[in-house]
Amino acid sequence: MEMSEENSGNSTRRIDRRTALKWVSAASVTFPLSGGESFAAAVPAGVGYGPDPDLTKAYQPGELWPLTFSESQRSLVIVLSDIIIPADDTSPSASALGVPDFVDEWISSPYEEQKGDRLLILKGLDWLEEEAQRRGADHFVSLSEGAQLTICQDIAIEAKKNRREFPGSFFYTLRNLVAGGYYTTPEGMKDIGYRGNVAMVEWNGPPTEVLEQLGLSPQE
Amino acid sequence: MPVISPTDTQASYDAVIVGSGAGGGQVAYLLAMAGIKTLVLEAGRMFDPTRETAMFQTPNMAPLRAERTPDKQYGFYDASVASGWDIPGEPYTNASKEEKRQFAWWRQRMMGGRTNHWGRVSLRNGPYDFEMRSRMGVGYDWPISYDDLAPYYDKVEMLAGIFGASEGIENSPDSSPGVLLPPPKFRAGELLAREKAKTLGIPVVPVHRAILTETQDADRIPKKLHPGNGKAQRLLAENMRMRAKCFFATDCHRGCSIGAAFDSMTVFLRPALKSGNLDILPNAMVHQVTVDDEGRATGVSFVDKVDGGEHHVSGRTVILGASSQESVRILLNSKSKAFPDGIGNDHGIVGRGLTDSVASSLSAQIPALENLPLHNEDGTVGQQAYVPWWKAADQLAGKLDFPGGYKFIVSSGRKMPRLSTGRKYDSFSDTEGIPFGRELKENARRYYGSFIGIGAQGAMAANKDCYSEIDPDGVKDQWGIPVLKFHWKFSDDELKQIADQQRSMRSILEVLGGRISRSYEDDPLAGVKVGGSIIHEVGGAIMGSEQTKSVTNPWSQVWGVPNLVIADGATFPSTADKNPTLSIMAVAWRAADHLMAEMKKGNV
C-alpha cells in the first residue's frame, strides 16, 4: 500500500508539538510567582509509559519520569499529607505509606490529564508559604500544628463553597490525591475495610452475621 | 503450525481469517480442529494471558495509581495493549460535532481481540430479539430465529465455560440442562436488592458470565462438541484441564492468568495451535479482500506493522472477524472491477445498520449497607446479579412508549479502592469544609462499600442516522488505509428508553432507601452514554433473507461471494438488550459449520 504523504510522518509520537506548546504557554501566562523554584519545572520533562507497558511489574515514583518537588516542597507535602490523613489507633499516616511520593509522581506526569493538577498543586504550595509568612513564620512547616490546621480548615471551607476557585481548588485536589493515594495502598485498603484480593478455594457469599444485620435469610 | 511472520506464510490456505477475537477465534478453533489449514491474521501483537496479565497487583504498584491515561484508556491493569478509543496513527472521523452524536470506536489491537478485556457477561438473545421489525415495527428482523441458534448457544457455553442459572424468564432463554456452571452466591447488596426489588415486581437473578466457577468436565464435553473427532476431543480435553476454576479474586478486565475467565487465546487459539492446522500472523493490518474476475474472494492484502511492508496471502475462503466496524472498513476498501463500491456493497448497504447498547447508569448510597461486618466481597469480581427485561408483556400490550427491552447489571460491595475512593464521601459530610483528617478516615470507613450501582443496557433498532462509511475527505491512517467516518444520532426511541431506564433504576434505589445521585429521566440525552462507549457496537454488514436489503445471507456469507464469510458482530441486524459477545460466538459457530459443509460439497 502506498503511503500518503501527510500520513507517512511520525504521527504516533505521544507528546506532539501542539501539546508541548500548550503546556509552555499555560505555564508562562499563569500567575506571578514567589520564590521562583516551583516553576523551573513547569513543563514535565518525561514521556509516558507508552501503549504497551509491562503490566505485571511494580513501578516506583520517579522511575518512569522525573519527579518535581524540591526538598522544601517535599517537606511541606509530607506535613499536609499527614494533616489530611493522620495516623490513628488503627492505621498509619499518609506519609508513612509514601503518599507524598505518589503526589509528586502525579504532578510530574507527562500526560495532559494531570497538567492542571500540576499547576494547581505547585501554585498552592507557594501560596501556603506566603500565607505562613503573612502569619509570621518563615515556612508553613515552622508554624505550630494548630496554626497549620487553621489554614487547612480555612481553605477546606473555601473548597466546599467552590472547589474550582483557588485556593479551595488546591486543597480539594491535594486532599483527593492524598486520600486516594492512601486508600490504594494495601494498608489503606485494610483501614477502609477491603478484605479481598486474596485467592480463595470457595466463595460462600456474606457471612451469617451480615445477613442477620440486614434481616435477610441465608442463601441456598 | 505456529506463530509466523509475513514471509513464512504458506502459498495458500483453506481459510484465511482476519481477526483473533470472539468471532475470528471461534471460527479458527472450529476449522483447525476439523483439519482445515487455517491462517489467522491479527492487527496487534501476540499476547500471553498466562504471563502478561496483572492479577493481584494493587494500584500503588502502577504508574498514577493505575488510573486511565491516553496510553491505557481503560486503566493501567486492563488487559489491553496498544488499544483504545484513540490510537495514534489510526484515526477515524465523526460527521457531527455534537457530543451525543459522536461515535467512539474502540480498537483492540492484540491477539485475542476484545475478549481480553471484557466483563464476560454472556447472555443469550431471546426469541423476540430476532424479530425487532415484526414485533416492534422498527429496524430489521434477523433472517434466523432463536431456535436456529439455540444449539450453538449450548455449544459455545460448554466450550467457553459460562456460569448462570435457568430462571424461565420471558425472552431471556435458559440453557439446556448440564450446560451452565453454577452461579456464584450473591453479595450482601445484591441479596438486599433482590429482596427489595421483589416488592416492585422486578426480578434480580444471577447473571451469566464466562468464568469457570467449577472446572470443566473434560471427560464429557469434548465428546459432545467433537463427535467422531478423536484428535479434537483429546486437544480440547487437554486444554480444559489446563484451565483452573476461579479463585474469586482480581477483576476479569485484567485478564486471567489461570484461565478461569474466557478469552480467545486461552479457549480457542491455544488448542487450535496444537492441532497443527493453524498459523497465526500477528501485526498484520488487513485492508482488502482480493477477488478474481468472477468476484470470488482469493485472499487478503495486509500491511506488516513491523516494517510497513505490503503483503498478500491467498485462501480458498476468507473469513472477516476484525470487529464489526473494522470488517465494514475492509469490505468498503475492497474495491475491484467486480465490486467498484466495495465487496458486498452492490446495494450500498455496507456500513448501514450500526447499533449499540443503549446505556445509562444510576447509583446510590444505601444506609442499610453501612457498617456491615467486614468481609471479603470479591466473589467473581464484577457483576453477579442482573435484572432481565421484565416488561416484555407490557411492551407487547402497547403500554410502553419505546421498542425493545433493557437489562440492569447490579453492582455492590467493597471493591478494590481506586484513586476516586478518596473523594467519594464528601456529600455525606455536614462539616463546614470538605472533610480531611480524622473525619475523612471515619467517613471512608463508614461509607465505603455502601453503594449500589446499576448499569442499564438496552436494545437498539437500526435507523437511517447511524452508519459508517469511508471518510469522503480522503483521511487515511498511518499505513495509508482510508479510514471510517461515523454518523450517529439517538432516535426518540432510544431517548424514551433511557428515560424509562432512569425511572426504573430510581424506583429500585428508592425502595432500597438509597441516597441517589442525579438521575436523567427528564433529560435522557444528557444521561445516555455516547455511542461506542460501552464497546458493544454491531451491524454494518447485516444478514438478511433478501440480497438487495442485506450484505450476507443467513449463513453469514456475503451475497454473491459465497467464499467470504463475516464472523463478527457486523452481521447483526439489531442490538438486543443482551451483550453481543456470546451471540457473536454462536453465530460464528453456525457460520463455520455451514462453511465447512459447503467446502466439503465443493460449493466454495
PDB file of C-alpha atoms in Angstrom, chain A residues 1-4 6-9 11-14 48-60 64-65 83-88 90-93 97-99 102 105-106 109 111-114 149 152-153 155-157 159-161 168 171-172 175-177 179-186 189-207 209-211 213-217 219-220, chain B residues 45 47 51-65 67-72 76-83 88-89 184-188 191-192 194-195 245-250 287 303 310 368-380 384 414-419 421-423 425-426 429-438 440-441 444-445 448 474-482:
ATOM      1  CA  MET A   1       0.000   0.000   0.000  1.00  0.00           C
ATOM      2  CA  GLU A   2       1.273   3.422  -0.865  1.00  0.00           C
ATOM      3  CA  MET A   3       1.793   5.771   1.976  1.00  0.00           C
ATOM      4  CA  SER A   4       0.116   9.086   1.569  1.00  0.00           C
ATOM      5  CA  GLU A   6       0.593  13.622   5.068  1.00  0.00           C
ATOM      6  CA  ASN A   7       0.291  10.350   6.936  1.00  0.00           C
ATOM      7  CA  SER A   8       3.732   8.938   6.440  1.00  0.00           C
ATOM      8  CA  GLY A   9       5.304  11.041   9.158  1.00  0.00           C
ATOM      9  CA  SER A  11       2.312  10.614  13.791  1.00  0.00           C
ATOM     10  CA  THR A  12       2.492   8.057  16.574  1.00  0.00           C
ATOM     11  CA  ARG A  13       4.620  10.113  18.957  1.00  0.00           C
ATOM     12  CA  ARG A  14       2.742  10.602  22.180  1.00  0.00           C
ATOM     13  CA  GLY A  48       4.577   8.470  29.185  1.00  0.00           C
ATOM     14  CA  TYR A  49       4.897   4.726  29.520  1.00  0.00           C
ATOM     15  CA  GLY A  50       3.568   4.154  26.008  1.00  0.00           C
ATOM     16  CA  PRO A  51       0.710   1.949  24.808  1.00  0.00           C
ATOM     17  CA  ASP A  52       2.322  -1.362  25.701  1.00  0.00           C
ATOM     18  CA  PRO A  53       3.879  -1.216  29.177  1.00  0.00           C
ATOM     19  CA  ASP A  54       4.775  -4.231  31.321  1.00  0.00           C
ATOM     20  CA  LEU A  55       1.569  -4.694  33.330  1.00  0.00           C
ATOM     21  CA  THR A  56       2.999  -7.054  35.909  1.00  0.00           C
ATOM     22  CA  LYS A  57       5.985  -5.219  37.382  1.00  0.00           C
ATOM     23  CA  ALA A  58       5.878  -2.856  40.355  1.00  0.00           C
ATOM     24  CA  TYR A  59       6.715   0.738  39.458  1.00  0.00           C
ATOM     25  CA  GLN A  60       8.237   3.319  41.804  1.00  0.00           C
ATOM     26  CA  LEU A  64       9.191   6.408  34.593  1.00  0.00           C
ATOM     27  CA  TRP A  65       9.535  10.180  34.630  1.00  0.00           C
ATOM     28  CA  ILE A  83      -2.917  16.634  58.204  1.00  0.00           C
ATOM     29  CA  ILE A  84      -5.189  15.126  55.544  1.00  0.00           C
ATOM     30  CA  ILE A  85      -4.615  11.528  56.655  1.00  0.00           C
ATOM     31  CA  PRO A  86      -3.161  11.440  60.180  1.00  0.00           C
ATOM     32  CA  ALA A  87      -2.160   8.273  61.961  1.00  0.00           C
ATOM     33  CA  ASP A  88      -4.666   6.907  64.459  1.00  0.00           C
ATOM     34  CA  THR A  90      -5.754   1.553  63.649  1.00  0.00           C
ATOM     35  CA  SER A  91      -3.693   2.830  60.751  1.00  0.00           C
ATOM     36  CA  PRO A  92      -0.611   4.843  59.829  1.00  0.00           C
ATOM     37  CA  SER A  93      -0.458   8.333  58.356  1.00  0.00           C
ATOM     38  CA  LEU A  97       2.830   4.938  53.302  1.00  0.00           C
ATOM     39  CA  GLY A  98       4.785   7.011  50.804  1.00  0.00           C
ATOM     40  CA  VAL A  99       1.781   9.027  49.628  1.00  0.00           C
ATOM     41  CA  PHE A 102       2.719   9.487  44.713  1.00  0.00           C
ATOM     42  CA  GLU A 105       4.635  11.304  40.621  1.00  0.00           C
ATOM     43  CA  TRP A 106       1.138  12.511  39.748  1.00  0.00           C
ATOM     44  CA  SER A 109       3.140  13.137  34.900  1.00  0.00           C
ATOM     45  CA  TYR A 111       0.193  13.289  30.349  1.00  0.00           C
ATOM     46  CA  GLU A 112      -2.094  16.158  29.517  1.00  0.00           C
ATOM     47  CA  GLU A 113      -4.682  14.934  32.048  1.00  0.00           C
ATOM     48  CA  GLN A 114      -2.510  15.779  35.060  1.00  0.00           C
ATOM     49  CA  LEU A 149      -4.589  23.181  60.914  1.00  0.00           C
ATOM     50  CA  CYS A 152      -6.159  23.993  56.195  1.00  0.00           C
ATOM     51  CA  GLN A 153      -9.579  24.380  57.776  1.00  0.00           C
ATOM     52  CA  ILE A 155      -9.178  26.503  52.682  1.00  0.00           C
ATOM     53  CA  ALA A 156     -11.271  23.360  53.261  1.00  0.00           C
ATOM     54  CA  ILE A 157     -14.212  25.717  53.802  1.00  0.00           C
ATOM     55  CA  ALA A 159     -13.169  24.221  48.834  1.00  0.00           C
ATOM     56  CA  LYS A 160     -16.642  23.284  49.999  1.00  0.00           C
ATOM     57  CA  LYS A 161     -18.002  26.632  48.814  1.00  0.00           C
ATOM     58  CA  GLY A 168     -10.025  25.932  47.716  1.00  0.00           C
ATOM     59  CA  PHE A 171      -6.868  21.940  48.797  1.00  0.00           C
ATOM     60  CA  TYR A 172      -9.630  19.918  47.114  1.00  0.00           C
ATOM     61  CA  ARG A 175      -6.977  16.167  49.517  1.00  0.00           C
ATOM     62  CA  ASN A 176      -8.236  13.926  46.693  1.00  0.00           C
ATOM     63  CA  LEU A 177      -4.726  12.858  45.724  1.00  0.00           C
ATOM     64  CA  ALA A 179      -6.755  10.319  50.328  1.00  0.00           C
ATOM     65  CA  GLY A 180      -6.971   8.401  47.050  1.00  0.00           C
ATOM     66  CA  GLY A 181      -3.255   7.665  47.169  1.00  0.00           C
ATOM     67  CA  TYR A 182      -3.665   6.375  50.714  1.00  0.00           C
ATOM     68  CA  TYR A 183      -6.625   4.072  50.105  1.00  0.00           C
ATOM     69  CA  THR A 184      -4.946   2.487  47.093  1.00  0.00           C
ATOM     70  CA  THR A 185      -2.136   1.069  49.223  1.00  0.00           C
ATOM     71  CA  PRO A 186      -2.555  -2.338  50.898  1.00  0.00           C
ATOM     72  CA  MET A 189      -7.259  -0.801  51.836  1.00  0.00           C
ATOM     73  CA  LYS A 190      -7.114  -2.624  55.142  1.00  0.00           C
ATOM     74  CA  ASP A 191      -8.060   0.547  57.000  1.00  0.00           C
ATOM     75  CA  ILE A 192     -11.068   1.258  54.824  1.00  0.00           C
ATOM     76  CA  GLY A 193     -12.292  -2.299  55.146  1.00  0.00           C
ATOM     77  CA  TYR A 194     -11.365  -4.012  51.893  1.00  0.00           C
ATOM     78  CA  ARG A 195     -10.765  -7.686  52.608  1.00  0.00           C
ATOM     79  CA  GLY A 196     -10.458  -9.043  49.094  1.00  0.00           C
ATOM     80  CA  ASN A 197      -7.639  -9.607  46.598  1.00  0.00           C
ATOM     81  CA  VAL A 198      -6.951 -12.987  48.170  1.00  0.00           C
ATOM     82  CA  ALA A 199      -7.154 -16.281  46.291  1.00  0.00           C
ATOM     83  CA  MET A 200      -9.967 -18.406  47.697  1.00  0.00           C
ATOM     84  CA  VAL A 201     -10.923 -22.022  47.135  1.00  0.00           C
ATOM     85  CA  GLU A 202     -14.611 -21.257  47.584  1.00  0.00           C
ATOM     86  CA  TRP A 203     -16.811 -18.172  47.590  1.00  0.00           C
ATOM     87  CA  ASN A 204     -19.606 -18.568  50.095  1.00  0.00           C
ATOM     88  CA  GLY A 205     -21.206 -15.149  49.994  1.00  0.00           C
ATOM     89  CA  PRO A 206     -21.638 -12.923  53.036  1.00  0.00           C
ATOM     90  CA  PRO A 207     -21.281 -14.470  56.493  1.00  0.00           C
ATOM     91  CA  GLU A 209     -23.863 -12.016  60.882  1.00  0.00           C
ATOM     92  CA  VAL A 210     -24.053  -9.805  57.785  1.00  0.00           C
ATOM     93  CA  LEU A 211     -27.293 -11.411  56.677  1.00  0.00           C
ATOM     94  CA  GLN A 213     -27.843  -7.346  60.309  1.00  0.00           C
ATOM     95  CA  LEU A 214     -29.689  -6.898  57.008  1.00  0.00           C
ATOM     96  CA  GLY A 215     -32.615  -9.058  58.080  1.00  0.00           C
ATOM     97  CA  LEU A 216     -32.040 -11.479  55.214  1.00  0.00           C
ATOM     98  CA  SER A 217     -32.402 -15.237  55.252  1.00  0.00           C
ATOM     99  CA  GLN A 219     -28.815 -18.234  50.633  1.00  0.00           C
ATOM    100  CA  GLU A 220     -29.267 -21.767  49.404  1.00  0.00           C
TER     101      GLU A 220
ATOM    102  CA  ARG B  45       0.887  -8.370  18.707  1.00  0.00           C
ATOM    103  CA  PHE B  47      -0.378 -11.674  23.934  1.00  0.00           C
ATOM    104  CA  ARG B  51       2.308 -14.352  31.788  1.00  0.00           C
ATOM    105  CA  GLU B  52       1.315 -10.809  30.884  1.00  0.00           C
ATOM    106  CA  THR B  53      -1.787 -10.130  32.944  1.00  0.00           C
ATOM    107  CA  ALA B  54      -1.653  -8.241  36.237  1.00  0.00           C
ATOM    108  CA  MET B  55      -3.598 -10.294  38.760  1.00  0.00           C
ATOM    109  CA  PHE B  56      -3.025  -9.296  42.404  1.00  0.00           C
ATOM    110  CA  GLN B  57      -1.182  -6.033  41.765  1.00  0.00           C
ATOM    111  CA  THR B  58      -2.623  -3.122  43.732  1.00  0.00           C
ATOM    112  CA  PRO B  59      -2.948   0.400  42.271  1.00  0.00           C
ATOM    113  CA  ASN B  60       0.017   1.697  44.280  1.00  0.00           C
ATOM    114  CA  MET B  61       2.262  -0.601  42.208  1.00  0.00           C
ATOM    115  CA  ALA B  62       1.201   1.041  38.951  1.00  0.00           C
ATOM    116  CA  PRO B  63       2.026   4.445  37.482  1.00  0.00           C
ATOM    117  CA  LEU B  64      -0.526   7.096  38.530  1.00  0.00           C
ATOM    118  CA  ARG B  65      -2.369   4.629  40.766  1.00  0.00           C
ATOM    119  CA  GLU B  67      -5.773   5.498  36.533  1.00  0.00           C
ATOM    120  CA  ARG B  68      -6.682   5.874  32.863  1.00  0.00           C
ATOM    121  CA  THR B  69      -4.196   7.627  30.592  1.00  0.00           C
ATOM    122  CA  PRO B  70      -4.116   8.120  26.807  1.00  0.00           C
ATOM    123  CA  ASP B  71      -1.802   5.090  26.721  1.00  0.00           C
ATOM    124  CA  LYS B  72      -4.098   2.854  28.808  1.00  0.00           C
ATOM    125  CA  PHE B  76      -3.342   0.548  33.639  1.00  0.00           C
ATOM    126  CA  TYR B  77      -4.222  -3.019  34.636  1.00  0.00           C
ATOM    127  CA  ASP B  78      -6.826  -3.582  31.925  1.00  0.00           C
ATOM    128  CA  ALA B  79      -5.655  -6.423  29.706  1.00  0.00           C
ATOM    129  CA  SER B  80      -5.442  -4.172  26.675  1.00  0.00           C
ATOM    130  CA  VAL B  81      -2.223  -3.241  24.977  1.00  0.00           C
ATOM    131  CA  ALA B  82      -1.928  -0.776  22.110  1.00  0.00           C
ATOM    132  CA  SER B  83      -5.722  -0.493  22.202  1.00  0.00           C
ATOM    133  CA  PRO B  88      -2.137   7.323  17.490  1.00  0.00           C
ATOM    134  CA  GLY B  89      -1.838   6.940  13.754  1.00  0.00           C
ATOM    135  CA  PRO B 184     -21.671 -17.536  42.476  1.00  0.00           C
ATOM    136  CA  LYS B 185     -23.556 -16.650  45.642  1.00  0.00           C
ATOM    137  CA  PHE B 186     -24.833 -13.071  45.793  1.00  0.00           C
ATOM    138  CA  ARG B 187     -23.102 -10.366  47.786  1.00  0.00           C
ATOM    139  CA  ALA B 188     -24.958  -8.655  50.636  1.00  0.00           C
ATOM    140  CA  LEU B 191     -29.331 -10.018  48.218  1.00  0.00           C
ATOM    141  CA  LEU B 192     -30.794  -6.817  49.570  1.00  0.00           C
ATOM    142  CA  ARG B 194     -33.258  -8.860  45.212  1.00  0.00           C
ATOM    143  CA  GLU B 195     -35.366  -8.692  48.375  1.00  0.00           C
ATOM    144  CA  LYS B 245     -11.555 -22.640  38.330  1.00  0.00           C
ATOM    145  CA  CYS B 246     -11.970 -19.082  39.537  1.00  0.00           C
ATOM    146  CA  PHE B 247     -10.134 -18.210  42.747  1.00  0.00           C
ATOM    147  CA  PHE B 248     -12.593 -15.415  43.489  1.00  0.00           C
ATOM    148  CA  ALA B 249     -10.201 -12.505  43.296  1.00  0.00           C
ATOM    149  CA  THR B 250      -8.953  -9.971  40.735  1.00  0.00           C
ATOM    150  CA  HIS B 287      -7.079  -3.634   4.428  1.00  0.00           C
ATOM    151  CA  VAL B 303       0.437  -4.176   5.848  1.00  0.00           C
ATOM    152  CA  GLU B 310       2.686  -4.640   1.834  1.00  0.00           C
ATOM    153  CA  ALA B 368     -28.555  -0.201  55.354  1.00  0.00           C
ATOM    154  CA  LEU B 369     -25.198  -1.290  53.921  1.00  0.00           C
ATOM    155  CA  GLU B 370     -23.139   0.988  56.189  1.00  0.00           C
ATOM    156  CA  ASN B 371     -21.032  -0.562  58.910  1.00  0.00           C
ATOM    157  CA  LEU B 372     -21.604  -4.152  57.864  1.00  0.00           C
ATOM    158  CA  PRO B 373     -19.167  -6.570  59.486  1.00  0.00           C
ATOM    159  CA  LEU B 374     -16.040  -6.593  57.338  1.00  0.00           C
ATOM    160  CA  HIS B 375     -15.721  -9.499  54.951  1.00  0.00           C
ATOM    161  CA  ASN B 376     -14.307 -10.352  51.550  1.00  0.00           C
ATOM    162  CA  GLU B 377     -16.829  -9.362  48.868  1.00  0.00           C
ATOM    163  CA  ASP B 378     -14.751 -10.061  45.762  1.00  0.00           C
ATOM    164  CA  GLY B 379     -16.676 -13.144  44.641  1.00  0.00           C
ATOM    165  CA  THR B 380     -16.325 -13.361  40.884  1.00  0.00           C
ATOM    166  CA  GLN B 384     -23.028 -11.303  39.704  1.00  0.00           C
ATOM    167  CA  ARG B 414     -16.455  -3.418  48.913  1.00  0.00           C
ATOM    168  CA  LYS B 415     -14.472  -3.384  45.697  1.00  0.00           C
ATOM    169  CA  MET B 416     -10.750  -2.746  45.491  1.00  0.00           C
ATOM    170  CA  PRO B 417     -10.377   1.001  46.220  1.00  0.00           C
ATOM    171  CA  ARG B 418      -9.371   3.361  43.436  1.00  0.00           C
ATOM    172  CA  LEU B 419      -7.983   6.868  43.400  1.00  0.00           C
ATOM    173  CA  THR B 421     -12.275   6.494  46.677  1.00  0.00           C
ATOM    174  CA  GLY B 422     -10.695   9.437  48.499  1.00  0.00           C
ATOM    175  CA  ARG B 423     -13.269  11.950  47.289  1.00  0.00           C
ATOM    176  CA  TYR B 425     -17.945  10.657  50.510  1.00  0.00           C
ATOM    177  CA  ASP B 426     -17.952  14.459  50.589  1.00  0.00           C
ATOM    178  CA  SER B 429     -20.448  15.203  55.401  1.00  0.00           C
ATOM    179  CA  ASP B 430     -22.124  18.102  57.177  1.00  0.00           C
ATOM    180  CA  THR B 431     -18.984  19.894  58.329  1.00  0.00           C
ATOM    181  CA  GLU B 432     -18.261  23.418  57.138  1.00  0.00           C
ATOM    182  CA  GLY B 433     -15.349  22.399  54.929  1.00  0.00           C
ATOM    183  CA  ILE B 434     -14.546  19.364  52.783  1.00  0.00           C
ATOM    184  CA  PRO B 435     -13.634  16.503  55.102  1.00  0.00           C
ATOM    185  CA  PHE B 436      -9.999  15.760  55.946  1.00  0.00           C
ATOM    186  CA  GLY B 437      -8.116  14.327  58.869  1.00  0.00           C
ATOM    187  CA  ARG B 438      -9.943  12.134  61.331  1.00  0.00           C
ATOM    188  CA  LEU B 440     -12.252  11.773  56.405  1.00  0.00           C
ATOM    189  CA  LYS B 441     -10.956   8.479  57.761  1.00  0.00           C
ATOM    190  CA  ALA B 444     -14.363   6.457  54.477  1.00  0.00           C
ATOM    191  CA  ARG B 445     -14.741   3.511  56.859  1.00  0.00           C
ATOM    192  CA  TYR B 448     -17.038   2.644  51.615  1.00  0.00           C
ATOM    193  CA  GLY B 474      -9.794  11.034   1.969  1.00  0.00           C
ATOM    194  CA  VAL B 475      -8.447  10.781   5.533  1.00  0.00           C
ATOM    195  CA  LYS B 476      -6.053   7.856   5.821  1.00  0.00           C
ATOM    196  CA  ASP B 477      -4.324   6.118   8.693  1.00  0.00           C
ATOM    197  CA  GLN B 478      -0.574   5.890   9.138  1.00  0.00           C
ATOM    198  CA  TRP B 479      -0.409   2.971   6.712  1.00  0.00           C
ATOM    199  CA  GLY B 480      -2.294   4.868   4.059  1.00  0.00           C
ATOM    200  CA  ILE B 481      -5.527   2.916   4.582  1.00  0.00           C
ATOM    201  CA  PRO B 482      -8.707   5.013   4.150  1.00  0.00           C
TER     202      PRO B 482
END
